[in-house]
C-alpha positions in Angstrom: 0.0 0.0 0.0 1.3 3.4 -0.9 1.8 6.0 1.8 1.0 9.6 1.0 3.3 12.3 2.4 2.1 15.9 2.9 4.1 17.0 -0.1 2.0 14.6 -2.3 -1.2 16.5 -1.4 -2.5 19.7 -3.1 -5.4 22.0 -2.4 -8.3 21.2 -4.8 -7.1 17.6 -5.4 -9.9 15.1 -5.6 -9.7 12.0 -3.4 -10.4 8.8 -5.5 -14.0 7.8 -5.4 -15.0 4.7 -3.4 -18.2 2.7 -4.0 -19.4 0.7 -1.0 -22.2 -1.9 -1.0 -24.2 -1.6 2.2 -25.7 -5.0 3.2 -28.0 -5.9 6.1 -25.2 -8.1 7.4 -22.7 -5.3 7.5 -25.2 -2.9 9.2 -26.2 -5.4 11.8 -22.6 -6.4 12.5 -21.6 -2.7 12.8 -24.5 -2.0 15.2 -23.7 -4.9 17.4 -20.0 -4.2 17.4 -20.7 -0.6 18.6 -23.2 -1.9 21.1 -26.1 -0.1 19.5 -29.0 -2.3 20.1 -31.7 0.0 18.7 -34.0 -2.1 16.5 -33.6 0.6 13.8 -30.3 -1.0 12.9 -31.2 -4.7 13.0 -34.9 -5.4 13.0 -36.4 -5.0 9.6 -40.0 -5.8 10.7 -39.8 -3.2 13.4 -38.3 -0.6 11.1 -40.9 -1.1 8.3 -44.0 -1.7 10.4 -43.5 0.6 13.4 -40.9 3.2 12.3 -42.2 3.5 8.8 -38.8 3.3 7.1 -38.0 1.2 4.1 -35.3 -0.9 5.7 -32.7 -1.0 8.5 -30.2 1.8 8.2 -26.7 2.8 9.2 -26.0 4.1 12.6 -23.6 7.0 13.4 -20.6 4.7 14.2 -21.1 2.8 10.9 -20.8 6.0 8.9 -17.8 7.2 11.0 -16.0 3.9 10.3 -16.8 4.1 6.6 -15.3 7.6 6.4 -12.3 6.5 8.3 -11.8 3.6 5.9 -12.2 6.0 3.0 -9.5 8.3 4.3 -7.2 5.4 5.1 -7.6 3.9 1.6 -6.6 7.3 0.2 -3.6 8.1 2.5 -2.1 4.7 3.4 -1.7 3.2 6.9 0.0 6.2 8.6 -2.8 8.7 8.0 -4.6 9.7 11.3 -7.8 11.6 11.9 -7.2 14.5 14.1 -10.7 16.1 13.9 -13.8 15.0 12.2 -17.3 16.4 12.0 -20.1 15.0 9.9 -23.7 15.7 9.3 -26.1 12.9 8.4 -28.7 14.5 6.1 -30.6 11.4 5.0 -30.4 7.7 5.9 -28.2 5.0 4.4 -30.2 1.8 4.1 -29.4 -1.9 3.6 -28.9 -2.6 -0.1 -27.8 1.0 -0.8 -24.7 1.6 -2.9 -22.8 4.5 -1.3 -20.5 6.6 -3.3 -17.8 8.4 -1.3 -16.0 11.3 -2.7 -13.8 14.0 -1.3 -11.5 16.9 -2.0 -8.5 18.6 -0.2 -9.5 22.0 1.0 -6.3 23.0 2.8 -2.7 21.7 3.2 -0.9 22.5 6.4 2.8 21.9 6.7 2.6 22.7 10.4 -1.0 22.5 11.6 -2.3 21.8 15.1 -1.4 18.1 14.7 1.7 18.6 12.5 1.6 18.0 8.8 -2.1 17.7 7.8 -4.8 18.2 5.3 -8.3 19.6 5.7 -10.6 17.4 3.6 -14.3 17.5 2.7 -16.0 14.2 2.1 -19.5 13.4 0.8 -21.5 10.1 1.0 -24.2 9.9 -1.7 -26.7 7.3 -2.7 -28.1 7.4 -6.2 -27.3 11.1 -6.5 -28.9 11.9 -3.1 -26.5 13.5 -0.6 -26.6 11.4 2.5 -23.7 12.7 4.7 -21.2 15.5 4.6 -17.9 15.4 6.5 -15.1 17.8 7.3 -11.9 16.3 8.6 -8.4 17.4 9.6 -6.2 14.5 8.7 -2.6 14.1 9.8 -0.1 12.8 7.2 3.6 12.1 7.4 5.8 15.1 6.7 8.5 12.9 5.4 9.4 9.2 4.9 10.5 8.8 8.6 7.5 10.7 10.1 4.6 8.9 11.7 1.5 10.9 12.8 0.6 8.1 15.2 3.8 8.9 17.2 2.8 12.6 17.6 1.9 13.4 21.2 1.9 16.3 23.6 2.9 19.5 21.9 3.0 17.8 18.5 -0.7 16.8 18.6 -3.8 19.0 18.5 -2.4 22.2 19.8 -4.5 25.4 19.4 -4.3 26.9 15.9 
């Protein structure tokens, strides 16, 4: 797997698209792994008959994990989320095909977590915007740098 360095990243660059097939099994496993026992995420009969939704849908942790996977696929194993904020605008259901896309909004040689990039990410289903995300993502400054080794004054200091 290729590892991006901060010098490889430019403002305006598009992150490669990722298509993700959401299955009921993945949604249920994610809900159980995050100890989210709400029937909205595993009980189709309840969701359809009581909640009036078309199927079970992704919980917050599922979407956070999907975004983290997307960033890791883009950056390589040393990329590290420093800050992330996302807004779920509409549900992601079982059997949906999610398209993740993103762009680099800012490159910081010395940000609050060292070398990092501010990225915007979208999750869409059949052209419908489901989730937006803004993240500050730490990347290695050089081949010998590891964002996971940044601590104390090297990590998340005030801007």
